[in-house]
Short mmCIF file of C-alpha atoms and ligand atoms in Angstrom, two decimals:
data_model
loop_
_atom_site.label_atom_id
_atom_site.label_comp_id
_atom_site.label_asym_id
_atom_site.label_seq_id
_atom_site.Cartn_x
_atom_site.Cartn_y
_atom_site.Cartn_z
CA MET O 119 35.16 19.02 44.15
CA THR O 120 37.22 17.04 42.03
CA THR O 121 35.62 16.06 38.58
CA ASN O 122 37.09 13.70 36.40
CA MET O 123 37.24 15.33 33.18
CA THR O 124 39.59 12.35 31.61
CA ALA O 125 36.41 10.34 31.24
CA THR O 126 34.22 12.31 28.84
CA SER O 127 35.89 10.50 25.46
CA SER O 128 35.49 6.98 26.74
CA ALA O 129 31.85 7.73 28.01
CA ILE O 130 30.32 7.09 24.71
CA SER O 131 30.24 3.64 23.92
CA SER O 132 29.69 2.44 19.91
CA ARG O 133 26.15 0.55 21.09
CA PRO O 134 23.11 2.51 21.29
CA VAL O 135 22.60 4.02 25.15
CA ARG O 136 20.89 2.05 27.64
CA THR O 137 21.44 2.32 30.97
CA ARG O 138 19.34 0.60 33.67
CA PHE O 139 18.28 0.75 37.61
CA ALA O 140 18.24 -2.00 39.58
CA PRO O 141 16.99 -1.81 42.79
CA SER O 142 16.40 -4.23 45.89
CA PRO O 143 13.06 -3.89 46.76
CA THR O 144 13.64 -4.27 50.27
CA GLY O 145 12.35 -0.78 51.95
CA TYR O 146 11.29 2.35 50.50
CA LEU O 147 13.20 4.22 47.61
CA HIS O 148 15.90 6.01 49.77
CA LEU O 149 17.89 9.02 48.57
CA GLY O 150 20.89 7.67 47.45
CA GLY O 151 18.67 4.70 45.25
CA ALA O 152 16.78 7.89 43.77
CA ARG O 153 19.75 9.81 42.79
CA THR O 154 21.23 6.74 41.19
CA ALA O 155 17.79 5.91 39.38
CA LEU O 156 18.27 9.65 38.62
CA PHE O 157 21.52 9.50 37.06
CA SER O 158 20.83 6.52 35.22
CA TRP O 159 17.64 8.32 33.67
CA ALA O 160 19.34 11.43 32.80
CA PHE O 161 22.61 9.79 30.67
CA ALA O 162 19.87 7.83 29.05
CA ARG O 163 17.60 11.06 28.27
CA HIS O 164 20.69 12.91 27.47
CA PHE O 165 22.14 10.22 24.91
CA GLY O 166 18.69 10.05 23.60
CA GLY O 167 18.96 6.34 25.25
CA THR O 168 16.87 3.40 26.84
CA PHE O 169 16.13 3.74 30.64
CA VAL O 170 15.70 0.03 31.74
CA LEU O 171 13.97 -0.91 35.31
CA ARG O 172 14.97 -4.00 36.94
CA ILE O 173 13.84 -5.14 40.24
CA GLU O 174 16.35 -7.59 41.66
CA ASP O 175 13.76 -9.24 44.06
CA THR O 176 16.25 -12.83 44.65
CA ASP O 177 16.75 -12.46 48.47
CA LEU O 178 13.26 -13.79 49.20
CA GLU O 179 13.38 -13.33 52.73
CA ARG O 180 14.22 -8.88 52.32
CA SER O 181 12.23 -8.60 49.15
CA THR O 182 8.37 -7.54 49.52
CA PRO O 183 5.40 -6.28 47.32
CA GLN O 184 5.04 -3.15 49.09
CA ALA O 185 9.06 -2.47 48.79
CA VAL O 186 8.80 -2.87 45.20
CA GLN O 187 5.17 -0.29 45.23
CA ALA O 188 7.55 2.33 47.37
CA ILE O 189 10.29 1.99 44.61
CA LEU O 190 7.48 2.23 41.55
CA ASP O 191 5.85 5.41 43.55
CA GLY O 192 8.80 7.23 44.07
CA MET O 193 9.97 6.99 40.57
CA ARG O 194 6.79 7.78 39.66
CA TRP O 195 6.32 11.16 42.08
CA LEU O 196 9.89 12.21 40.62
CA GLU O 197 8.66 11.24 37.36
CA LEU O 198 11.74 8.90 36.40
CA GLN O 199 9.63 7.04 34.06
CA PRO O 200 11.55 3.66 32.48
CA ASP O 201 11.35 2.73 29.15
CA GLU O 202 11.67 -0.77 29.28
CA GLY O 203 10.44 -2.35 32.42
CA PRO O 204 9.95 -3.04 35.28
CA PHE O 205 11.52 -6.72 34.92
CA TYR O 206 11.80 -9.01 37.92
CA GLN O 207 14.80 -11.44 38.55
CA MET O 208 12.39 -14.23 39.71
CA GLN O 209 10.70 -14.41 36.44
CA ARG O 210 14.03 -14.55 34.76
CA MET O 211 15.22 -18.08 36.90
CA ASP O 212 14.76 -20.35 34.10
CA ARG O 213 17.08 -17.94 31.55
CA TYR O 214 19.85 -18.10 34.62
CA ARG O 215 19.88 -21.83 34.72
CA GLU O 216 20.11 -21.88 31.30
CA VAL O 217 23.37 -19.54 31.35
CA ILE O 218 24.81 -21.55 34.04
CA ALA O 219 24.34 -25.40 32.33
CA ASP O 220 25.86 -23.55 28.77
CA MET O 221 29.00 -22.46 31.22
CA LEU O 222 29.23 -25.95 32.87
CA ALA O 223 29.21 -27.14 29.37
CA LYS O 224 32.04 -25.27 28.01
CA GLY O 225 33.92 -25.23 31.36
CA THR O 226 33.69 -21.52 32.33
CA ALA O 227 31.95 -22.91 35.26
CA TYR O 228 32.55 -26.22 37.35
CA HIS O 229 30.80 -28.22 40.15
CA CYS O 230 32.41 -27.66 43.89
CA TYR O 231 31.38 -30.52 46.41
CA CYS O 232 33.28 -28.89 49.04
CA THR O 233 30.81 -28.31 52.23
CA PRO O 234 30.64 -24.81 53.53
CA ALA O 235 32.54 -26.24 56.73
CA GLU O 236 34.93 -27.34 54.47
CA VAL O 237 35.54 -23.93 52.64
CA GLU O 238 35.43 -22.46 56.38
CA ALA O 239 38.50 -24.81 57.13
CA MET O 240 40.67 -23.83 54.21
CA ARG O 241 40.19 -19.90 55.17
CA GLU O 242 41.04 -20.56 58.21
CA ARG O 243 44.09 -22.40 57.28
CA ALA O 244 44.95 -19.40 54.96
CA ARG O 245 44.49 -16.92 57.64
CA ALA O 246 46.67 -18.90 59.81
CA ILE O 247 49.68 -18.23 57.14
CA GLY O 248 48.90 -15.09 56.83
CA ALA O 249 47.47 -15.46 53.19
CA LYS O 250 44.15 -14.20 52.08
CA PRO O 251 41.15 -15.96 53.06
CA ARG O 252 40.03 -17.95 49.72
CA TYR O 253 38.47 -21.19 48.30
CA ASP O 254 41.61 -23.28 47.65
CA GLY O 255 40.55 -24.22 43.96
CA THR O 256 39.68 -27.94 45.16
CA TRP O 257 37.15 -28.98 42.34
CA ARG O 258 38.27 -26.24 39.73
CA PRO O 259 39.47 -28.11 36.57
CA GLU O 260 43.12 -27.74 35.00
CA PRO O 261 44.69 -29.43 32.04
CA GLY O 262 45.78 -32.50 33.14
CA LYS O 263 44.53 -32.17 36.97
CA THR O 264 42.80 -35.34 38.66
CA LEU O 265 39.55 -34.01 40.56
CA PRO O 266 38.59 -35.81 43.42
CA PRO O 267 36.04 -38.30 43.43
CA ILE O 268 32.44 -37.09 43.69
CA PRO O 269 31.49 -37.37 47.35
CA ASP O 270 27.87 -39.19 47.78
CA GLY O 271 25.00 -37.13 48.96
CA ILE O 272 26.42 -33.78 48.54
CA ARG O 273 25.07 -31.17 46.39
CA PRO O 274 27.62 -29.38 44.88
CA VAL O 275 27.66 -25.36 43.98
CA VAL O 276 28.73 -23.88 40.97
CA ARG O 277 31.53 -21.64 40.69
CA PHE O 278 32.41 -19.60 38.29
CA ARG O 279 36.34 -20.43 36.80
CA ASN O 280 37.89 -17.02 37.42
CA PRO O 281 41.09 -16.09 35.16
CA GLN O 282 44.01 -16.44 37.85
CA ASP O 283 46.27 -14.39 36.19
CA GLY O 284 46.76 -10.61 35.05
CA ALA O 285 44.46 -7.96 36.15
CA THR O 286 40.99 -6.83 35.39
CA ILE O 287 40.89 -3.48 34.25
CA TRP O 288 38.31 -0.77 33.61
CA ASN O 289 37.93 2.86 33.20
CA ASP O 290 35.63 4.00 35.76
CA LEU O 291 33.34 6.98 34.48
CA VAL O 292 33.66 8.75 37.70
CA LYS O 293 36.38 7.23 39.52
CA GLY O 294 38.91 6.60 36.57
CA PRO O 295 41.13 3.56 35.76
CA ILE O 296 40.76 0.64 38.07
CA SER O 297 42.77 -2.23 38.10
CA ILE O 298 42.30 -5.35 40.46
CA ASP O 299 44.53 -8.28 40.28
CA ASN O 300 42.50 -11.37 39.15
CA ALA O 301 44.54 -13.28 41.88
CA GLU O 302 42.59 -11.45 44.64
CA LEU O 303 39.19 -12.90 43.20
CA ASP O 304 38.01 -16.28 44.49
CA ASP O 305 36.47 -18.37 42.30
CA LEU O 306 32.31 -16.86 42.94
CA ILE O 307 30.10 -19.13 43.50
CA ILE O 308 27.20 -18.60 41.14
CA ALA O 309 24.40 -21.00 42.01
CA ARG O 310 23.75 -22.40 45.17
CA PRO O 311 23.36 -26.69 45.92
CA ASP O 312 19.56 -25.67 45.26
CA GLY O 313 20.50 -24.43 41.55
CA THR O 314 19.25 -21.16 42.53
CA PRO O 315 21.79 -18.42 41.20
CA THR O 316 23.43 -15.85 43.47
CA TYR O 317 23.39 -12.14 43.26
CA ASN O 318 26.63 -11.41 41.04
CA PHE O 319 25.16 -13.67 38.68
CA CYS O 320 21.97 -12.51 37.97
CA VAL O 321 23.12 -9.09 37.50
CA VAL O 322 25.88 -10.00 34.61
CA VAL O 323 22.82 -12.10 32.79
CA ASP O 324 20.33 -9.43 32.81
CA ASP O 325 23.20 -6.63 32.10
CA TRP O 326 24.14 -8.93 29.11
CA ASP O 327 20.46 -9.45 27.88
CA MET O 328 19.39 -6.25 28.42
CA GLY O 329 21.88 -4.77 26.35
CA ILE O 330 22.90 -2.61 29.12
CA THR O 331 25.59 -0.21 27.90
CA HIS O 332 26.42 2.02 31.02
CA VAL O 333 26.10 0.67 34.49
CA ILE O 334 26.01 3.88 36.97
CA ARG O 335 25.78 2.88 40.28
CA GLY O 336 26.89 3.09 44.29
CA ASP O 337 30.28 3.08 44.68
CA ASP O 338 29.31 0.16 47.16
CA HIS O 339 29.36 -2.05 43.95
CA VAL O 340 32.80 -1.42 42.93
CA ASN O 341 33.92 -4.84 44.43
CA ASN O 342 31.60 -6.57 42.60
CA THR O 343 32.64 -4.94 39.35
CA PRO O 344 36.17 -6.88 38.55
CA ARG O 345 33.88 -10.39 39.16
CA GLN O 346 31.03 -9.31 37.02
CA ILE O 347 33.35 -8.09 34.28
CA ASN O 348 35.20 -11.78 34.38
CA ILE O 349 31.82 -13.33 33.95
CA LEU O 350 30.55 -11.17 31.20
CA ARG O 351 34.16 -12.23 29.23
CA ALA O 352 33.93 -15.60 29.56
CA LEU O 353 30.15 -15.40 28.54
CA GLY O 354 31.45 -13.75 25.35
CA ALA O 355 29.54 -10.72 26.20
CA GLU O 356 30.12 -7.06 25.08
CA LEU O 357 30.95 -5.00 28.30
CA PRO O 358 29.22 -1.92 29.39
CA LEU O 359 31.15 0.95 30.61
CA TYR O 360 30.71 1.36 34.71
CA GLY O 361 30.66 4.62 36.64
CA HIS O 362 30.52 4.11 40.45
CA VAL O 363 29.07 7.28 42.01
CA PRO O 364 30.12 8.20 45.66
CA MET O 365 27.60 7.78 48.32
CA ILE O 366 25.74 10.57 50.16
CA LEU O 367 26.86 11.47 53.17
CA GLY O 368 24.62 13.65 56.19
CA PRO O 369 25.91 16.84 57.18
CA ASP O 370 27.82 15.66 59.79
CA GLY O 371 29.97 13.48 57.53
CA GLU O 372 28.53 10.33 58.18
CA LYS O 373 26.97 7.80 55.83
CA LEU O 374 23.73 9.18 55.45
CA SER O 375 20.72 7.49 57.74
CA LYS O 376 17.92 7.97 59.48
CA ARG O 377 19.30 9.83 62.32
CA HIS O 378 19.75 12.52 59.76
CA GLY O 379 15.76 12.82 59.26
CA ALA O 380 13.82 11.32 56.35
CA VAL O 381 15.63 9.22 53.73
CA SER O 382 12.74 7.86 51.90
CA VAL O 383 11.94 9.83 48.87
CA MET O 384 8.23 9.72 49.31
CA GLU O 385 8.78 11.27 53.05
CA TYR O 386 9.74 14.41 51.50
CA ASP O 387 6.49 14.12 49.30
CA ARG O 388 4.27 14.24 52.52
CA LEU O 389 6.98 17.14 54.05
CA GLY O 390 5.52 19.31 51.18
CA TYR O 391 8.73 19.19 48.25
CA LEU O 392 7.76 19.68 44.88
CA PRO O 393 9.42 16.40 42.66
CA GLN O 394 11.31 18.80 40.62
CA ALA O 395 13.06 20.65 43.45
CA MET O 396 13.85 17.13 44.97
CA LEU O 397 15.23 16.44 41.07
CA ASN O 398 16.89 19.24 41.07
CA TYR O 399 18.75 19.07 44.59
CA LEU O 400 19.35 15.35 44.16
CA ALA O 401 21.16 15.97 40.85
CA ARG O 402 23.31 18.13 42.36
CA LEU O 403 24.63 15.75 45.11
CA GLY O 404 27.13 14.45 43.24
CA TRP O 405 27.15 15.80 39.61
CA SER O 406 27.80 19.65 38.51
CA HIS O 407 27.08 21.65 35.35
CA GLY O 408 29.06 24.73 36.26
CA ASN O 409 27.69 26.68 39.27
CA ASP O 410 23.79 26.23 38.41
CA GLU O 411 22.02 25.17 41.39
CA ILE O 412 18.75 25.62 39.89
CA PHE O 413 17.49 23.61 36.77
CA SER O 414 14.68 22.64 35.13
CA ARG O 415 14.18 18.62 34.32
CA GLU O 416 15.25 19.99 30.46
CA GLN O 417 17.98 21.16 31.77
CA LEU O 418 18.79 18.69 33.56
CA ILE O 419 19.09 16.30 30.44
CA GLU O 420 20.56 18.65 28.13
CA TRP O 421 23.38 19.47 30.43
CA PHE O 422 23.95 15.73 31.84
CA ASP O 423 27.10 14.17 31.10
CA PRO O 424 29.27 11.94 32.98
CA ALA O 425 32.44 13.70 32.72
CA HIS O 426 30.93 16.21 35.59
CA LEU O 427 30.18 13.27 38.13
CA SER O 428 32.08 14.17 41.12
CA ARG O 429 34.52 11.39 42.38
CA SER O 430 33.75 12.95 46.36
CA ALA O 431 31.24 12.36 48.39
CA ALA O 432 28.33 14.54 48.49
CA GLN O 433 27.23 16.17 51.72
CA TRP O 434 22.90 16.31 52.51
CA ASP O 435 22.24 19.75 53.11
CA PRO O 436 18.56 20.37 54.14
CA LYS O 437 18.92 24.21 54.31
CA LYS O 438 19.86 24.30 50.82
CA LEU O 439 17.00 21.56 49.44
CA ASN O 440 14.92 23.96 51.30
CA TRP O 441 15.83 26.42 49.40
CA VAL O 442 15.86 24.81 46.21
CA ASN O 443 12.17 23.90 47.10
CA ALA O 444 11.33 27.78 48.06
CA HIS O 445 12.52 28.73 44.43
CA TRP O 446 10.42 25.84 42.47
CA LEU O 447 7.50 26.59 44.93
CA ARG O 448 7.57 30.34 43.15
CA GLU O 449 8.20 28.85 40.01
CA LEU O 450 4.73 27.06 39.80
CA PRO O 451 1.42 28.31 38.21
CA LEU O 452 -0.72 29.40 40.86
CA ASP O 453 -3.63 27.10 40.12
CA ASP O 454 -1.39 24.36 40.04
CA LEU O 455 0.13 25.34 43.41
CA ALA O 456 -2.93 25.55 44.55
CA SER O 457 -4.32 22.04 43.46
CA ARG O 458 -0.97 20.94 45.94
CA VAL O 459 -1.85 22.80 48.94
CA ALA O 460 -5.58 22.40 48.78
CA PRO O 461 -5.56 18.85 50.21
CA ARG O 462 -2.87 19.33 52.56
CA ILE O 463 -5.44 22.52 54.06
CA ARG O 464 -7.93 19.84 54.24
CA ALA O 465 -5.80 17.48 56.25
CA ARG O 466 -5.51 20.59 58.71
CA GLY O 467 -9.57 20.57 58.80
CA GLY O 468 -9.47 23.48 56.85
CA ASN O 469 -11.82 24.63 53.63
CA PRO O 470 -9.78 25.68 50.52
CA GLU O 471 -13.03 27.06 49.08
CA ALA O 472 -13.04 29.43 51.83
CA ALA O 473 -10.57 31.83 50.43
CA ASP O 474 -9.16 33.21 46.81
CA LEU O 475 -6.57 30.51 47.19
CA PRO O 476 -4.59 31.45 44.26
CA ALA O 477 -4.17 35.04 45.79
CA VAL O 478 -3.71 33.75 49.43
CA LEU O 479 -0.88 32.03 48.05
CA THR O 480 0.67 34.72 46.21
CA LEU O 481 0.67 36.51 49.35
CA LEU O 482 2.76 33.28 51.28
CA ARG O 483 4.95 32.06 48.92
CA ASP O 484 8.06 34.43 49.06
CA ARG O 485 7.93 33.38 52.79
CA SER O 486 7.35 29.32 52.31
CA GLU O 487 9.96 26.72 52.12
CA THR O 488 7.46 23.90 51.68
CA LEU O 489 3.74 22.90 50.59
CA GLU O 490 3.25 22.31 54.41
CA ASP O 491 4.15 25.99 55.52
CA LEU O 492 1.92 27.07 52.51
CA ALA O 493 -0.91 25.09 53.96
CA GLU O 494 -0.10 26.01 57.57
CA GLY O 495 -0.27 29.61 56.41
CA ALA O 496 -3.31 29.46 54.34
CA MET O 497 -5.30 28.17 57.40
CA LEU O 498 -5.36 31.97 58.43
CA PHE O 499 -7.79 32.50 55.61
CA CYS O 500 -8.82 28.55 55.41
CA GLY O 501 -9.50 27.13 58.85
CA PRO O 502 -11.73 27.97 61.33
CA TYR O 503 -11.46 31.38 63.27
CA THR O 504 -10.50 31.20 67.07
CA PRO O 505 -10.39 34.40 69.04
CA ALA O 506 -7.58 35.83 70.72
CA ASP O 507 -7.82 34.09 74.19
CA ALA O 508 -7.78 36.62 77.44
CA THR O 509 -3.94 36.56 77.51
CA LEU O 510 -3.36 37.85 74.11
CA ARG O 511 -5.83 40.19 74.78
CA ALA O 512 -4.99 41.78 77.87
CA GLU O 513 -1.19 41.94 76.69
CA THR O 514 -2.44 43.71 73.12
CA LEU O 515 -5.68 45.31 73.61
CA ASP O 516 -5.03 47.98 76.08
CA ASP O 517 -7.39 51.21 76.16
CA ALA O 518 -5.80 52.97 73.73
CA ALA O 519 -5.80 49.96 71.41
CA LEU O 520 -9.76 49.60 71.60
CA GLU O 521 -10.19 53.20 70.61
CA ARG O 522 -8.28 52.92 67.22
CA LEU O 523 -9.65 49.55 66.78
CA ARG O 524 -13.51 51.03 67.05
CA GLU O 525 -12.05 53.99 64.49
CA PHE O 526 -10.71 50.93 62.06
CA HIS O 527 -14.07 49.67 62.15
CA ARG O 528 -16.28 52.66 61.71
CA ARG O 529 -14.15 54.13 58.84
CA ALA O 530 -13.21 50.43 57.03
CA GLY O 531 -16.95 49.87 57.37
CA VAL O 532 -17.59 52.68 54.85
CA LEU O 533 -14.51 52.26 52.55
CA ALA O 534 -15.20 53.62 49.25
CA ASP O 535 -13.07 50.03 47.41
CA TRP O 536 -11.89 46.99 49.65
CA ASN O 537 -8.58 46.14 48.59
CA GLU O 538 -4.81 46.12 50.05
CA ALA O 539 -4.14 49.64 48.68
CA SER O 540 -7.19 51.18 50.13
CA LEU O 541 -6.72 49.48 53.19
CA ASP O 542 -2.92 50.20 53.66
CA GLU O 543 -3.80 53.70 53.11
CA LEU O 544 -6.37 54.18 55.89
CA ILE O 545 -3.81 52.33 58.13
CA LYS O 546 -1.25 54.87 56.99
CA THR O 547 -3.81 57.99 57.47
CA MET O 548 -4.92 56.73 61.06
CA LEU O 549 -0.96 56.21 62.22
CA LYS O 550 -0.46 59.71 61.00
CA GLU O 551 -3.45 61.25 62.76
CA HIS O 552 -2.60 59.52 66.37
CA GLY O 553 0.93 60.35 65.87
CA VAL O 554 1.75 56.45 66.16
CA LYS O 555 3.79 53.57 64.72
CA MET O 556 2.82 50.63 62.84
CA PRO O 557 2.79 48.20 65.44
CA LYS O 558 0.07 50.15 67.40
CA LEU O 559 -2.40 49.51 65.17
CA ALA O 560 -1.50 46.43 63.37
CA ILE O 561 -0.75 44.51 66.26
CA PRO O 562 -4.33 45.19 67.79
CA LEU O 563 -5.66 44.89 64.21
CA ARG O 564 -3.99 41.23 63.57
CA VAL O 565 -5.35 40.13 67.26
CA ALA O 566 -8.68 41.06 66.87
CA VAL O 567 -9.23 40.09 63.36
CA THR O 568 -7.18 36.82 63.46
CA GLY O 569 -6.63 35.88 66.34
CA HIS O 570 -3.12 35.89 66.23
CA LYS O 571 0.17 38.74 67.12
CA HIS O 572 2.05 37.70 63.98
CA THR O 573 0.81 37.65 60.19
CA PRO O 574 1.98 38.42 56.97
CA SER O 575 1.11 42.36 56.09
CA ILE O 576 -2.07 43.24 57.56
CA SER O 577 -3.45 45.18 54.99
CA ALA O 578 -2.87 42.01 52.49
CA VAL O 579 -4.47 39.73 55.22
CA LEU O 580 -7.80 42.06 55.46
CA ALA O 581 -8.07 42.47 51.99
CA LEU O 582 -8.12 38.99 51.63
CA LEU O 583 -10.16 37.79 54.34
CA GLY O 584 -12.95 40.38 52.90
CA ARG O 585 -14.88 43.00 54.54
CA ALA O 586 -17.87 41.29 55.70
CA THR O 587 -15.43 39.09 57.86
CA VAL O 588 -13.07 41.67 58.76
CA ILE O 589 -16.12 43.81 60.02
CA SER O 590 -17.81 40.88 61.80
CA ARG O 591 -14.72 39.98 63.65
CA LEU O 592 -13.76 43.53 65.01
CA GLY O 593 -17.15 43.76 65.89
CA THR O 594 -17.14 40.82 68.25
CA THR O 595 -13.69 41.70 69.55
CA LEU O 596 -14.97 45.20 70.41
CA ALA O 597 -17.99 43.75 71.90
CA GLY O 598 -16.15 41.24 73.98
N1 LIG M 78 20.38 -4.14 43.75
C1 LIG M 78 21.36 -3.47 43.62
C2 LIG M 78 21.16 -2.63 45.20
O1 LIG M 78 20.34 -2.18 44.96
C3 LIG M 78 22.20 -2.73 42.88
C4 LIG M 78 22.97 -3.58 41.44
C5 LIG M 78 23.36 -2.94 40.52
O2 LIG M 78 23.21 -1.71 39.98
O3 LIG M 78 24.30 -3.59 39.75
O4 LIG M 78 22.13 -2.24 45.50
#
């Protein structure tokens, strides 16, 4: 993994740090978006700055209130609380119009009366001679140039008067120096014929008004950056620093998508992942602190420096996520864990109060990767008891096994203390006396008492089920 060490010194601006997450609410909060939010949040927290949430909802066809809610839910779940916002671009239209009017007055923007068909024809002509398809500047004011007469009945767009010479250069916090020739950039349309501002323009005005000092976003926005920088310059705004993080790839090296499984953050909540595990794992996708794989929210804030954002694309690794989640499951205080697992037990038709849930979770958590695994495992103690079916009985309970179960039933009934150690001792004593190995007693016990062949340690399971339950189920099995 390559890291960009050279960016460190330029990462700190002279202004108080202000970062933002600026999602377009067109779906759920996906993993890539969550990671961008996380980086912007961690950056602000690390430098004692401010983290702003801005909802870029100007695409009326694709933006929905449900998607806004999904973003807010995802951020709340990950505990990425913004210090300011959410601000909604649709509520800032007057401001954008005001800035456009100013730019027209100052001559940094101009009206263009070309129809879309005319612009397309210009592009065609350029393509025909092997040139880059672009707007030919018909309406661009120049000293000494006479503009065409304004045609009737055409509502103009507003174009930004992009500099034509030189290059736009920035030292990307992730990618290092990037230089784009201004000649490559068209005079961008900043307002449509109906006066509505366009995407890049709204971003610029917002970043300016909100005093954003560091823009951290996906590298699908690299091409927008020189355009945005030029507009900011024309406005006389102080420039933010930009950091473009590479996208997340699926395990097969393709862009991460639904094909690779869940891509919505809240889906991971449903699947039983802990927010702190998700945060930990997402942070490692494109950022590193030495070889540390496990870190808390506080450590992430303390360690998060943009110098260790990776230039190369990160790869989604479900196995590693599970490993990180399993770690955080073991770290969680038991009562907290129990309160997260209980609703999942109820959702399965079980009763979390039917057992000593913290004790059950102590037994299960070393072998579980998710809250769902734990809930599933806990059903052994909290779910309805279904005796083994005839096939399983025939397979596991021969006469010798039933004989041993009968003896166990008798001896367990009068055991002085009912706990894991005493049950373990009783089982070991019987194995010795009968000269048989563990499975000869443990499997029949499992089948008789739980209805399953596989369970965690049998003495632990029996201890947790309690004497009354074990004796009664054994009695039923032996009678059947
Ligand atoms: N709204 C853009 C998106 O969701 C992000 C814009 C930005 O970060 O500048 O991709």
